[in-house]
mmCIF file of C-alpha atoms in Angstrom:
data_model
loop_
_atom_site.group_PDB
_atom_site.id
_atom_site.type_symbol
_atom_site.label_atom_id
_atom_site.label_comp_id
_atom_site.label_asym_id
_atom_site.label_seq_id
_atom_site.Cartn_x
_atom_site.Cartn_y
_atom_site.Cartn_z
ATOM 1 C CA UNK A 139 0.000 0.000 0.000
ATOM 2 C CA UNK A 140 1.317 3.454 -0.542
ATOM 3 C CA UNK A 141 0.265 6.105 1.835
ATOM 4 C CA UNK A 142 1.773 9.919 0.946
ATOM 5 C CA UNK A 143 1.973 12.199 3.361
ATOM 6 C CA UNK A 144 -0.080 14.803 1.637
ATOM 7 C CA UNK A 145 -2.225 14.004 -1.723
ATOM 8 C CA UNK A 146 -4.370 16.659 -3.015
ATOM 9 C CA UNK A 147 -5.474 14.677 -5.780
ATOM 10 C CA UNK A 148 -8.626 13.725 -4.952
ATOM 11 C CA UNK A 149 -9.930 17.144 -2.881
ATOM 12 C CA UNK A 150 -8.878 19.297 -6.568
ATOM 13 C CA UNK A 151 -10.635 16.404 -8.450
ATOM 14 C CA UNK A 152 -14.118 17.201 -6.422
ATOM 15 C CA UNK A 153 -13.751 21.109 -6.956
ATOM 16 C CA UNK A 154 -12.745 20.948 -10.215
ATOM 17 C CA UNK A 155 -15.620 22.329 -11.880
ATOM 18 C CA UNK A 156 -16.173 25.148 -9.153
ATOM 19 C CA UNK A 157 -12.498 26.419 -9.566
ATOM 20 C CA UNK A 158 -12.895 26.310 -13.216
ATOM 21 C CA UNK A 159 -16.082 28.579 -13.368
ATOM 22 C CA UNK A 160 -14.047 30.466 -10.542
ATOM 23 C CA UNK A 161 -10.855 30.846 -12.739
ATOM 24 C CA UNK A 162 -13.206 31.815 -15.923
ATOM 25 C CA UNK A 163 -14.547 34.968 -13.729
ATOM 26 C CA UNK A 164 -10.652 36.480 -13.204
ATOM 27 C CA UNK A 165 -10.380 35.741 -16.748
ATOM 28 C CA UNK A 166 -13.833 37.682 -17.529
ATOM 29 C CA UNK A 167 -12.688 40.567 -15.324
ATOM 30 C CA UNK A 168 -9.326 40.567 -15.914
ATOM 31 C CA UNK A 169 -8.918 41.082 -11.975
ATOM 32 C CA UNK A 170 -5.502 39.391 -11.676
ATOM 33 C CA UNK A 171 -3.683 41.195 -9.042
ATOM 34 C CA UNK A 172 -5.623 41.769 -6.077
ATOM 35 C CA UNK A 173 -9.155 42.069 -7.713
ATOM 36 C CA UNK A 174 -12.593 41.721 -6.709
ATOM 37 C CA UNK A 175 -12.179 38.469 -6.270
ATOM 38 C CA UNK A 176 -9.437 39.063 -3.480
ATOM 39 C CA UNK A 177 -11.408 41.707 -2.185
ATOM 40 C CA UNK A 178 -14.447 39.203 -1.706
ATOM 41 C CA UNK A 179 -12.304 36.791 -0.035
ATOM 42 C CA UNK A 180 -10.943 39.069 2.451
ATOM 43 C CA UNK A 181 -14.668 39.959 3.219
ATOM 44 C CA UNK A 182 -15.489 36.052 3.720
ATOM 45 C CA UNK A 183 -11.851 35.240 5.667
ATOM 46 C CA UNK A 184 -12.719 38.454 7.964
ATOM 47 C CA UNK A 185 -16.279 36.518 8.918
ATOM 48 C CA UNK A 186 -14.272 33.230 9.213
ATOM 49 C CA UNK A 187 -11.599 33.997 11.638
ATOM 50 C CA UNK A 188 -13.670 36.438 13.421
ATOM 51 C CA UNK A 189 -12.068 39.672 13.362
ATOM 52 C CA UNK A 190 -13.047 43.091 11.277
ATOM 53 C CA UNK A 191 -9.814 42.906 8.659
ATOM 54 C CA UNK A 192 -9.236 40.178 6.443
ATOM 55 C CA UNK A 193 -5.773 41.439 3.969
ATOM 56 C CA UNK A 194 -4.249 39.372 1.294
ATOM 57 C CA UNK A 195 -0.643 39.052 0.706
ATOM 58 C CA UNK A 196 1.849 37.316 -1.499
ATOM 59 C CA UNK A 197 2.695 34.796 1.264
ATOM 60 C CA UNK A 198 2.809 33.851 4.240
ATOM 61 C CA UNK A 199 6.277 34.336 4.626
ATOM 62 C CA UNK A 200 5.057 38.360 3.688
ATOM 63 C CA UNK A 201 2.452 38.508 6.006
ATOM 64 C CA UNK A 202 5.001 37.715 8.828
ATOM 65 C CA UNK A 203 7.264 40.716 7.811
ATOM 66 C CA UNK A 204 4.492 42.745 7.061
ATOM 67 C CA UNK A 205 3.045 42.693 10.416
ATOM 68 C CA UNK A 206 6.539 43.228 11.744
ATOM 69 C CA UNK A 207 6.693 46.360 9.425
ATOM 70 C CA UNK A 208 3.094 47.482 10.728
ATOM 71 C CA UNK A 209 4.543 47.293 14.207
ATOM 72 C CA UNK A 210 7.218 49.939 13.077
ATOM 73 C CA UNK A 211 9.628 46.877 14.195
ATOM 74 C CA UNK A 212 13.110 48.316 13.691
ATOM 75 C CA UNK A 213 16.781 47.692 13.492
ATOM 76 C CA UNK A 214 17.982 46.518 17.425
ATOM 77 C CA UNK A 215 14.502 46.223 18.389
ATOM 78 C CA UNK A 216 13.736 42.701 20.277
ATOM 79 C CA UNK A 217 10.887 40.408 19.635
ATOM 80 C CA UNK A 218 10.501 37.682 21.612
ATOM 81 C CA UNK A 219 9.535 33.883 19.655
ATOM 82 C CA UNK A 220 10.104 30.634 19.862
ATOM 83 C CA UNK A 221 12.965 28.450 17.705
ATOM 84 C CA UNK A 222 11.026 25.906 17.079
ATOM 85 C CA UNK A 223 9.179 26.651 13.884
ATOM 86 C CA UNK A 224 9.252 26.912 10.383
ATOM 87 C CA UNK A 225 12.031 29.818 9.211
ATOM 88 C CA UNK A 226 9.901 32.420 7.983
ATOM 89 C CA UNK A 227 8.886 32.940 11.761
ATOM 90 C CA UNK A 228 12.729 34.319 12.054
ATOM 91 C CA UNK A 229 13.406 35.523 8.756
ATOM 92 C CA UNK A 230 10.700 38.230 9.524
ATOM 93 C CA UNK A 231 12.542 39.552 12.059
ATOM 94 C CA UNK A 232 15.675 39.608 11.108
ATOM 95 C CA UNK A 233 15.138 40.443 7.723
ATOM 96 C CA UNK A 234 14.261 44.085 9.729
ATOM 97 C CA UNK A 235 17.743 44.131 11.515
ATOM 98 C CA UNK A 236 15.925 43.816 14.699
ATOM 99 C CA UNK A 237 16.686 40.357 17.020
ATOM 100 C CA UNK A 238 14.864 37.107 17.696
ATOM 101 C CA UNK A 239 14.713 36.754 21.532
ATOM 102 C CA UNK A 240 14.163 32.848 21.780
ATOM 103 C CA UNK A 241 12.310 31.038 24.537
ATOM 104 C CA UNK A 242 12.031 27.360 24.574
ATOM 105 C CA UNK A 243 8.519 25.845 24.062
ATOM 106 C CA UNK A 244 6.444 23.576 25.833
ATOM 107 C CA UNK A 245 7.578 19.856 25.575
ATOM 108 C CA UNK A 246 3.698 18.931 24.785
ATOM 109 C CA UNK A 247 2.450 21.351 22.873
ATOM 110 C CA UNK A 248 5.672 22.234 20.964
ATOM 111 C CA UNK A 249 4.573 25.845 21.391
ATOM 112 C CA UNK A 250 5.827 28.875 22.971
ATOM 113 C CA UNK A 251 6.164 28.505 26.801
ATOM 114 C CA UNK A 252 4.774 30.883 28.326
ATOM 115 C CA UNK A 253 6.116 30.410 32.271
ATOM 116 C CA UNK A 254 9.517 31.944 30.060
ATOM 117 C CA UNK A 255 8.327 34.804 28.264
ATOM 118 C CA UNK A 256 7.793 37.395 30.784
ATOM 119 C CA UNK A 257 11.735 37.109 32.298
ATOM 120 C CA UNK A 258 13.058 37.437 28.748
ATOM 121 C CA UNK A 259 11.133 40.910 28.126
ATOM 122 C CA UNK A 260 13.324 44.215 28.374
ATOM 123 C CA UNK A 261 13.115 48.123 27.222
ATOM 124 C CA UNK A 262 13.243 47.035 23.634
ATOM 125 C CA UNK A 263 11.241 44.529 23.641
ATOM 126 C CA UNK A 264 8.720 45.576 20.691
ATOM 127 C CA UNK A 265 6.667 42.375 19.947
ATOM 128 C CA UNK A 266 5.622 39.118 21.055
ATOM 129 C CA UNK A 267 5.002 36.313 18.940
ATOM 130 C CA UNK A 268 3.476 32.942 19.412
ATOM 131 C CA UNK A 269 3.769 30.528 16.877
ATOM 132 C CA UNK A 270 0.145 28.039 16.493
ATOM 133 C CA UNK A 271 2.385 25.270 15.116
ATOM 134 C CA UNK A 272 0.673 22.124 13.744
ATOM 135 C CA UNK A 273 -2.577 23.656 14.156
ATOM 136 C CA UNK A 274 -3.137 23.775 18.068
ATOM 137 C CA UNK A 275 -3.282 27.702 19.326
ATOM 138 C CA UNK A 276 -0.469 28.887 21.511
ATOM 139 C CA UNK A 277 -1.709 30.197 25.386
ATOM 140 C CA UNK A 278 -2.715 33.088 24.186
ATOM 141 C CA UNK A 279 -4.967 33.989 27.260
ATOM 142 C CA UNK A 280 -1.736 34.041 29.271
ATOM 143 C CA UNK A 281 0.161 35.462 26.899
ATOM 144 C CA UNK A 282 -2.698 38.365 26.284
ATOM 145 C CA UNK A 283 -2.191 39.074 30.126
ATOM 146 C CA UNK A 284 2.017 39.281 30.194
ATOM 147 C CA UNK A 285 1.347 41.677 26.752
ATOM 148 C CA UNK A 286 -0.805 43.770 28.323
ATOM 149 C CA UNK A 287 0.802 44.046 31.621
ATOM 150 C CA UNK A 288 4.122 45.848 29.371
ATOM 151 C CA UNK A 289 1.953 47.255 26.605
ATOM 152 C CA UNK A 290 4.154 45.075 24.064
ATOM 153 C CA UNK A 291 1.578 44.042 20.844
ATOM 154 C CA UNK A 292 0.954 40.453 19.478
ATOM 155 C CA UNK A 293 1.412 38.754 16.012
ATOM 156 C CA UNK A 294 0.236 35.592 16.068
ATOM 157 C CA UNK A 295 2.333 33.378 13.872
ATOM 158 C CA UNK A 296 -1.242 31.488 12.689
ATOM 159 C CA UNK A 297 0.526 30.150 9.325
ATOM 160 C CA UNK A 298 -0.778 26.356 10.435
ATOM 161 C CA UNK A 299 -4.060 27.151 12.345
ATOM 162 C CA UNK A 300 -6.997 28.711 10.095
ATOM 163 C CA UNK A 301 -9.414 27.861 12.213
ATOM 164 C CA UNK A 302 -7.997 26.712 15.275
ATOM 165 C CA UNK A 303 -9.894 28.308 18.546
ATOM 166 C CA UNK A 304 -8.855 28.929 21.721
ATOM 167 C CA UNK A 305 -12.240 29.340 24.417
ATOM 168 C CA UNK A 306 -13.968 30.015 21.036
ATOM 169 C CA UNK A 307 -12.173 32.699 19.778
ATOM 170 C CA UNK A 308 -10.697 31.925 16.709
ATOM 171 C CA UNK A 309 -6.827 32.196 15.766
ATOM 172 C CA UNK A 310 -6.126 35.604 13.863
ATOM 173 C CA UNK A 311 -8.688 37.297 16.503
ATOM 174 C CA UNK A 312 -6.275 37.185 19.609
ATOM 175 C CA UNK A 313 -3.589 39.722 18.981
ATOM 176 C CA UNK A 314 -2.756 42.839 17.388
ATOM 177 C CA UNK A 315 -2.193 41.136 14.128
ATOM 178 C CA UNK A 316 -2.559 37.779 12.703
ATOM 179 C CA UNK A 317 -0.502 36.060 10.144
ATOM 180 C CA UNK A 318 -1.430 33.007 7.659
ATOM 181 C CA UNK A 319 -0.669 30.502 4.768
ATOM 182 C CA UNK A 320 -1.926 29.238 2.207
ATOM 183 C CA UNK A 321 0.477 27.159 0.788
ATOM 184 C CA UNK A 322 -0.363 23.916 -1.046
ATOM 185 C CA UNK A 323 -0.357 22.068 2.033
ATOM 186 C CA UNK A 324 -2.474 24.020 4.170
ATOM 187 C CA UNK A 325 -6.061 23.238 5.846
ATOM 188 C CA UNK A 326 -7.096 26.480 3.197
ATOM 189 C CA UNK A 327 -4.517 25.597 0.316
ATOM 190 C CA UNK A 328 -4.301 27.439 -2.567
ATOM 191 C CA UNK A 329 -2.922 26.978 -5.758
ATOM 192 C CA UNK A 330 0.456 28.176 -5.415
ATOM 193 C CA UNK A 331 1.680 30.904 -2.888
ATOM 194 C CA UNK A 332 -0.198 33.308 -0.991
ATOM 195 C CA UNK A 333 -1.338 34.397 2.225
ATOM 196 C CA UNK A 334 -3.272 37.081 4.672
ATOM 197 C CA UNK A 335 -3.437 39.221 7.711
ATOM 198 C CA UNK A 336 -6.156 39.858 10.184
ATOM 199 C CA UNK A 337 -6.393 42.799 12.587
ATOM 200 C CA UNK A 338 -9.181 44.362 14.030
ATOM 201 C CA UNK A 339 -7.548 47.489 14.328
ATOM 202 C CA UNK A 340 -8.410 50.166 11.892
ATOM 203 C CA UNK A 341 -4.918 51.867 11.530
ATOM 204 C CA UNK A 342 -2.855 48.850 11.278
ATOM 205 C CA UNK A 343 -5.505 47.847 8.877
ATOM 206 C CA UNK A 344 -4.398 50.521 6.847
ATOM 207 C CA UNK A 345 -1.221 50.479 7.312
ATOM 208 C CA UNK A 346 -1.176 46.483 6.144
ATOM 209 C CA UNK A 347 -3.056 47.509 2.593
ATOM 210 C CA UNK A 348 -0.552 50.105 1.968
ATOM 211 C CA UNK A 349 2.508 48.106 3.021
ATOM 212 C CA UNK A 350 1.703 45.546 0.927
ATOM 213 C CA UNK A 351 1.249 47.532 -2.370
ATOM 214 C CA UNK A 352 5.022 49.322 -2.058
ATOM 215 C CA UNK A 353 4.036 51.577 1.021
ATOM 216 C CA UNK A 354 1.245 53.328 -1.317
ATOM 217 C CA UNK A 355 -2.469 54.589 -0.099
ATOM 218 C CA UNK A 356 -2.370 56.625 -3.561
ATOM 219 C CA UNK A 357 -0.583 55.608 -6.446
ATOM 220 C CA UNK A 358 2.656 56.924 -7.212
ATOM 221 C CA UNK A 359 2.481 58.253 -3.439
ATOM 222 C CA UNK A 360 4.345 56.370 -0.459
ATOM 223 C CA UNK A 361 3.516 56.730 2.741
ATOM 224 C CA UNK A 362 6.285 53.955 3.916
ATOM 225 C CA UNK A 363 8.281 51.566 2.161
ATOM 226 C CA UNK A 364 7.009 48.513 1.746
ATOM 227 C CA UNK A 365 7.242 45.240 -0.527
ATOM 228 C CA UNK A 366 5.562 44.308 -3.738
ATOM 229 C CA UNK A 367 3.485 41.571 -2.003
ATOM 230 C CA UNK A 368 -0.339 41.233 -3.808
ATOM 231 C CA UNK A 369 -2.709 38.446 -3.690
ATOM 232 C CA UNK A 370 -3.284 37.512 -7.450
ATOM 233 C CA UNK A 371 -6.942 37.236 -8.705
ATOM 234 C CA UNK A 372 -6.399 33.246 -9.511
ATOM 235 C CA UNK A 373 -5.529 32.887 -5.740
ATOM 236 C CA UNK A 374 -8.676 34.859 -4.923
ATOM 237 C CA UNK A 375 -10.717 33.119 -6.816
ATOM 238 C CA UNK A 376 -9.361 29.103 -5.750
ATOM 239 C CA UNK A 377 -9.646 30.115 -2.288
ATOM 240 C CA UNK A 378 -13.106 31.464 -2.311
ATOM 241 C CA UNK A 379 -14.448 28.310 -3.643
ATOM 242 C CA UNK A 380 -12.478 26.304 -0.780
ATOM 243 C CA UNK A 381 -13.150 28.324 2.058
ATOM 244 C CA UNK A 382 -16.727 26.737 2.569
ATOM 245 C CA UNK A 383 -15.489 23.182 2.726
ATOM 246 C CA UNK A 384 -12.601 23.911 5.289
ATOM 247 C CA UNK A 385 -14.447 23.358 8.454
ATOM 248 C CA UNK A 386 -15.023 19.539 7.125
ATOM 249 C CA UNK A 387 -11.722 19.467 5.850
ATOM 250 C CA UNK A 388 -10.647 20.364 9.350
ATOM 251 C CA UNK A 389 -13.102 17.838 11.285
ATOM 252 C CA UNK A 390 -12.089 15.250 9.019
ATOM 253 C CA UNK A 391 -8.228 15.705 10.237
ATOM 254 C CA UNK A 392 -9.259 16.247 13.664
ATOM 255 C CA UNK A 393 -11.374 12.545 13.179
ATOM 256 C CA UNK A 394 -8.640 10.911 11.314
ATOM 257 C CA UNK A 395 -5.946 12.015 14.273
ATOM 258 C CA UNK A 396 -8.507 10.315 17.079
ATOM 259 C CA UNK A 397 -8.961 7.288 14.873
ATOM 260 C CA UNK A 398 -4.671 7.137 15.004
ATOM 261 C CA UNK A 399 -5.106 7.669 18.597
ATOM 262 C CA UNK A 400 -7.193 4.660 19.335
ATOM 263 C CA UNK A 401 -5.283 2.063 16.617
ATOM 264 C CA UNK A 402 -2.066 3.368 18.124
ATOM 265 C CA UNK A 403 -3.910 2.492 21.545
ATOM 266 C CA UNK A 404 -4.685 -0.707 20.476
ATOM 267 C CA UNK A 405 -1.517 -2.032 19.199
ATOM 268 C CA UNK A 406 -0.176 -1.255 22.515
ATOM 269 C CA UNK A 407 2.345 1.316 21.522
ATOM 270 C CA UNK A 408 2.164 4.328 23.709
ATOM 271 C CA UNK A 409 5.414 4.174 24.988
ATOM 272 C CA UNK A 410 7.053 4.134 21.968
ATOM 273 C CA UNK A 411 5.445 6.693 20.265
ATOM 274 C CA UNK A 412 4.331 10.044 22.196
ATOM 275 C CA UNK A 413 0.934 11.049 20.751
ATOM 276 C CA UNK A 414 -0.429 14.418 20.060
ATOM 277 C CA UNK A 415 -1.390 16.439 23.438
ATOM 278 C CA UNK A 416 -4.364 18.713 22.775
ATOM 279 C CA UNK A 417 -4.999 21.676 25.307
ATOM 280 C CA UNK A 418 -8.294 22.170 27.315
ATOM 281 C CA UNK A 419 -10.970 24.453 25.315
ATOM 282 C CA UNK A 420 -9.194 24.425 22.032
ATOM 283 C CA UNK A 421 -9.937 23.613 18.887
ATOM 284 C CA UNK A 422 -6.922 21.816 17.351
ATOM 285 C CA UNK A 423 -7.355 21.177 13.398
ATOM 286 C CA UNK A 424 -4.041 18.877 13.088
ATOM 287 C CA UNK A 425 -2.382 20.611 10.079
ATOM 288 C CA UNK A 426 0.221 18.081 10.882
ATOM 289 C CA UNK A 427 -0.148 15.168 13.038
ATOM 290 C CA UNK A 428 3.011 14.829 15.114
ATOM 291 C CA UNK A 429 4.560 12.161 17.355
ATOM 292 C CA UNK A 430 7.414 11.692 19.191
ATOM 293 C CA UNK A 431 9.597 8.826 18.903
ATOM 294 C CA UNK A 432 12.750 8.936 21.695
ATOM 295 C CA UNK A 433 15.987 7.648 20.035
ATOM 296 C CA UNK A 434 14.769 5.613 17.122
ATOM 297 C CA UNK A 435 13.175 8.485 14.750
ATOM 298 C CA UNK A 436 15.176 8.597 11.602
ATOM 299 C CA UNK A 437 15.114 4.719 11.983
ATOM 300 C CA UNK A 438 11.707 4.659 12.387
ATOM 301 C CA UNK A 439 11.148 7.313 9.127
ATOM 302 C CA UNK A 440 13.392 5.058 6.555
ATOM 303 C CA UNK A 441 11.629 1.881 7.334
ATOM 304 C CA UNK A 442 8.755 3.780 6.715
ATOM 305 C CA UNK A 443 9.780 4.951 3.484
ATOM 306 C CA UNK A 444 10.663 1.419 2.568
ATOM 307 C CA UNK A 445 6.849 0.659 3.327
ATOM 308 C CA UNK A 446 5.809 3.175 1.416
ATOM 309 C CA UNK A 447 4.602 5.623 3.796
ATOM 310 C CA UNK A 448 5.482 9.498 3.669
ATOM 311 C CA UNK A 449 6.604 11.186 6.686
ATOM 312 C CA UNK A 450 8.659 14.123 7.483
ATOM 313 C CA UNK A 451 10.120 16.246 9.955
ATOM 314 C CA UNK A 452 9.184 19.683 11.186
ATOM 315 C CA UNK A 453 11.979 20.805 12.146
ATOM 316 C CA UNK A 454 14.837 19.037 12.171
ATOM 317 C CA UNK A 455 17.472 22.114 13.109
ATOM 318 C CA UNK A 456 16.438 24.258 16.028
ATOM 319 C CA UNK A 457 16.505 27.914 14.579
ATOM 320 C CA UNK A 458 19.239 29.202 17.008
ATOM 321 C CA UNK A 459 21.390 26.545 15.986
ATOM 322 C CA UNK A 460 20.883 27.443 11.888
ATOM 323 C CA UNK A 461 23.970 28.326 10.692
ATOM 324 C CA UNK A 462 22.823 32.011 9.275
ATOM 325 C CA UNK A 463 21.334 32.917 12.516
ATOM 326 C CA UNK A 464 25.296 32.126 14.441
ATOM 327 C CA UNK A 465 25.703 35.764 14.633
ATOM 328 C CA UNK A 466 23.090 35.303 17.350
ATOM 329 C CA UNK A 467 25.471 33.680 19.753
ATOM 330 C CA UNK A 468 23.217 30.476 20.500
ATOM 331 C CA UNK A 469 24.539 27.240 21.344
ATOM 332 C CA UNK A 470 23.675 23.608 21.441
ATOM 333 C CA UNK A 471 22.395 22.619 25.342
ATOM 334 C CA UNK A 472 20.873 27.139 25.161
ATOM 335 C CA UNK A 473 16.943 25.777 24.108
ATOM 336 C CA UNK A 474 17.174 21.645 25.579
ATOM 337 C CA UNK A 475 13.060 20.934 24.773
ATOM 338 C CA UNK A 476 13.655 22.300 20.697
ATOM 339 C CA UNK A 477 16.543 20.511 20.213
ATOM 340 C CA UNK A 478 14.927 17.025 21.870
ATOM 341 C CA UNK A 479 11.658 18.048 19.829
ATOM 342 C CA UNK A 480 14.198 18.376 16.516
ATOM 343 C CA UNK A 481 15.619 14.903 17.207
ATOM 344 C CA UNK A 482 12.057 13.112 17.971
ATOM 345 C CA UNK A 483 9.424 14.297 16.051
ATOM 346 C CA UNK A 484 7.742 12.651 13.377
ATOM 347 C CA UNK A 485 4.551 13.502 10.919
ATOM 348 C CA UNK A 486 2.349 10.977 9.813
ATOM 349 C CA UNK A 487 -0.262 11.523 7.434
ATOM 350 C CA UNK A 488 -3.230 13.068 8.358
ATOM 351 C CA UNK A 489 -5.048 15.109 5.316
ATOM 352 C CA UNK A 490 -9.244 14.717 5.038
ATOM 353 C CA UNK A 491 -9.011 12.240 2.219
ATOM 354 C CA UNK A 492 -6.975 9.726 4.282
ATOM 355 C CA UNK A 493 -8.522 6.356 4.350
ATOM 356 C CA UNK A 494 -8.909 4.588 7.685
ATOM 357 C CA UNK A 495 -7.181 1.186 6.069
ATOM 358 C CA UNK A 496 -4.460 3.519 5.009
ATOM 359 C CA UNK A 497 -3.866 4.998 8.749
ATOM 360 C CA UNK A 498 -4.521 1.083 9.903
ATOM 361 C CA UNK A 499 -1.534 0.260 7.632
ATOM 362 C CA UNK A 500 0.403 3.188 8.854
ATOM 363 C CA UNK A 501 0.062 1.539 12.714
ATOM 364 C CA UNK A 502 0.896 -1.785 11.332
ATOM 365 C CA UNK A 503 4.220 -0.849 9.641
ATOM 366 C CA UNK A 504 4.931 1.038 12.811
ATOM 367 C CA UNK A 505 4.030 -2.015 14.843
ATOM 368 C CA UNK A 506 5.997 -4.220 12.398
ATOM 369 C CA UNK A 507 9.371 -1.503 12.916
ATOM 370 C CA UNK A 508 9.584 -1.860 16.696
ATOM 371 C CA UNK A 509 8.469 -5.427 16.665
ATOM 372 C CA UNK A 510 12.079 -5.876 14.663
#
C-alpha cells in the first residue's frame, strides 16, 4: 500500500468544476492582481476567523514581515519567539535588523512557553510572537495578560491554524495582528503561494493595505516603504471556492488524528510513540499530526519509506542553531526541549481524504518496525 503524506489529488478532483467557473470569472474581469475576487475573499476570511480585517498578501512568509513592518519593528529592536518553527517565523525579524529573543517551548504542545516569556522581556522589547504550530493555538490567554501588563503588541504566527480556537475565539482574533498561509499544504490551500493578515484594528488595517502595495495609499504616493506583495486574482478566486469546505476538511483531520489515537492504543504502543497532546478548550485542526519517537526516529522514518509511507520532519534544526542565525550567539544545550523536539518528532499523514485502512496500515508498519 502506498500512503503519501499529503495528496491533493482527490480534494482538486471534487472542486474541479467550481475552480474552473471560478478561474473563468478572473479571466472575464481581468482582476488578476488583487481584484474583486481578493477583495471578496478578504470579506469572507474576515467573517471566518472572526475579526473586522481580512488582507491578502503574497505569502505567508510576507504577512510575517508585514506585520513586523506594521509594528514599526526596527533595526535593534527585540521580539521575543520561539525556535522551534518553520524559518519564515525568524526571517521576519531579522530580515528588519531587529533580534529574535528565543524562549524554549512547551515539551507537549511544541509551542511557545509561556512560564519563560515574561523574564526574557526588556526596554526594547517591541513584539511578542506565538507561533500556532501544527494547528493547536499557543496560550494566548496568558500570553494576552504578560502583553498587556508591558503594553508590548501580538502577532500571532497562525501560518498552520486557520481555524484553530482557543475558548472560542478563533486564531487571527487574539492579537494585534494575525498572520497566515496558504500554501499547497495548508487546511485552506491554494494553488500556489499566498497568504493574509487579520487585525481588528483600523490603523494597522491601513497600514497592512498600503505596506503591501510598495508603502502606497495613492498611487505613485508612499507613505512607507514597503514590498511588492499582492494576492493575485487566480488565488482569490481558488480560495473562495475552498473556504466553505474547510471546516469539514478540518473535522475530518481532527477525526482521522482520534482514529490514530485509538489504533495506536490498540496495538499497545504508547510508549514508543508520544501522541499528540491537545490543550483544554481548544480547537486543534491537526495541520500536521506529530509524534514523538525517543531515540529511534530517523530509523523509524526510513523503514517507513521502505513501506511506502510518507513522513517528514518539522523541524529538524532548532533555529538558534541554523547556521545564518550564528551571529546570534546560540549554542547547542541554550533551548534543551527544541533541540529534543528536533531529534524526535515525526509527521504521519493526516489530510481529510486519508482512508482509515491507510492509517490502519500506517500503525501496522509502525508495529511491524519496533516489533524488529
Amino acid at each position: 500500500m502506498n500512503v503519501p503524506l499529503l495528496d491533493l489529488k482527490e480534494q482538486n478532483q471534487k472542486l474541479r468544476p467550481e475552480i474552473e467557473d471560478a478561474l473563468g470569472r478572473v479571466l472575464d474581469t481581468n482582476g488578476f492582481i488583487l481584484g474583486g475576487e481578493v477583495a471578496e475573499l478578504e470579506k469572507e476570511l474576515a467573517d471566518y476567523c472572526g475579526t473586522k480585517y481580512a488582507i491578502g498578501c503574497a505569502s505567508g512568509s510576507d504577512a510575517l514581515l508585514l506585520g513586523m513592518m506594521a509594528l514599526d519593528v526596527k533595526a535593534g529592536d527585540e521580539v521575543i519567539t520561539t525556535p522551534y518553527s518553520f524559518f519564515a517565523t525568524v526571517s521576519a525579524i531579522t530580515r528588519l535588523g531587529a533580534v529574535p529573543v528565543f524562549v524554549d517551548i512547551d515539551p507537549q504542545t511544541y509551542n511557545l512557553d509561556v512560564t519563560q516569556v515574561a523574564g526574557k522581556i526588556t526596554d526594547k522589547t517591541k513584539a511578542i510572537q506565538p507561533v500556532h504550530l501544527y494547528g493547536q493555538c499557543a496560550d494566548m490567554k496568558a500570553l494576552r495578560e504578560i502583553a498587556a501588563g508591558c503594553s508590548v503588541p501580538l502577532l500571532e504566527d497562525a501560518a498552520q491554524a486557520i481555524g484553530a480556537e482557543e475558548n472560542g475565539v478563533r486564531a487571527g482574533a487574539m492579537s494585534e495582528i494575525g498572520c497566515f498561509s496558504f500554501y499547497p499544504s495548508k487546511n485552506l490551500g491554494g494553488m500556489g503561494d499566498g497568504g493574509f493578515m487579520t487585525t481588528n484594528d483600523d490603523g494597522l488595517a491601513r497600514k497592512l493595505m498600503a505596506l503591501r502595495v510598495h508603502g502606497s495609499e495613492e498611487r505613485y504616493y508612499h507613505k512607507w516603504v514597503g514590498l511588492n506583495s499582492r494576492l493575485d486574482g487566480f488565488q482569490g478566486a481558488v480560495l473562495r471556492v475552498k473556504l466553505p469546505y474547510l471546516d469539514s476538511w478540518s473535522d475530518q483531520r481532527k477525526a482521522n488524528a482520534d482514529n490514530y489515537r485509538r489504533l495506536f492504543t490498540d496495538a499497545g504502543l504508547s510508549e514508543q510513540i508520544g501522541l499528540p497532546f491537545e490543550r483544554e478548550n481548544v480547537r486543534h485542526i491537526y495541520n500536521q499530526f506529530v509524534v514523538r519517537v525517543p531515540n529511534r526516529r530517523d530509523e523509524l522514518r526510513a523503514f517507513l519509506t521502505e513501506q511506502g509511507i510518507g513522513t517528514d520532519v518539522y523541524y529538524p534544526v532548532s533555529l538558534h542553531l541554523q547556521e545564518c542565525f550564528a551571529y546570534l550567539g546560540y549554542k547547542q544545550g541554550d533551548f534543551p526541549e527544541s533541540e529534543r523536539a528536533s531529534r524526535e518528532t515525526l509527521a504521519f499523514p493526516i489530510f481529510p481524504e486519508l482512508k482509515s485502512d491507510q492509517q490502519a496500515y500506517v500503525v501496522e508498519s509502525v508495529a511491524k518496525f519496533f516489533s524488529i
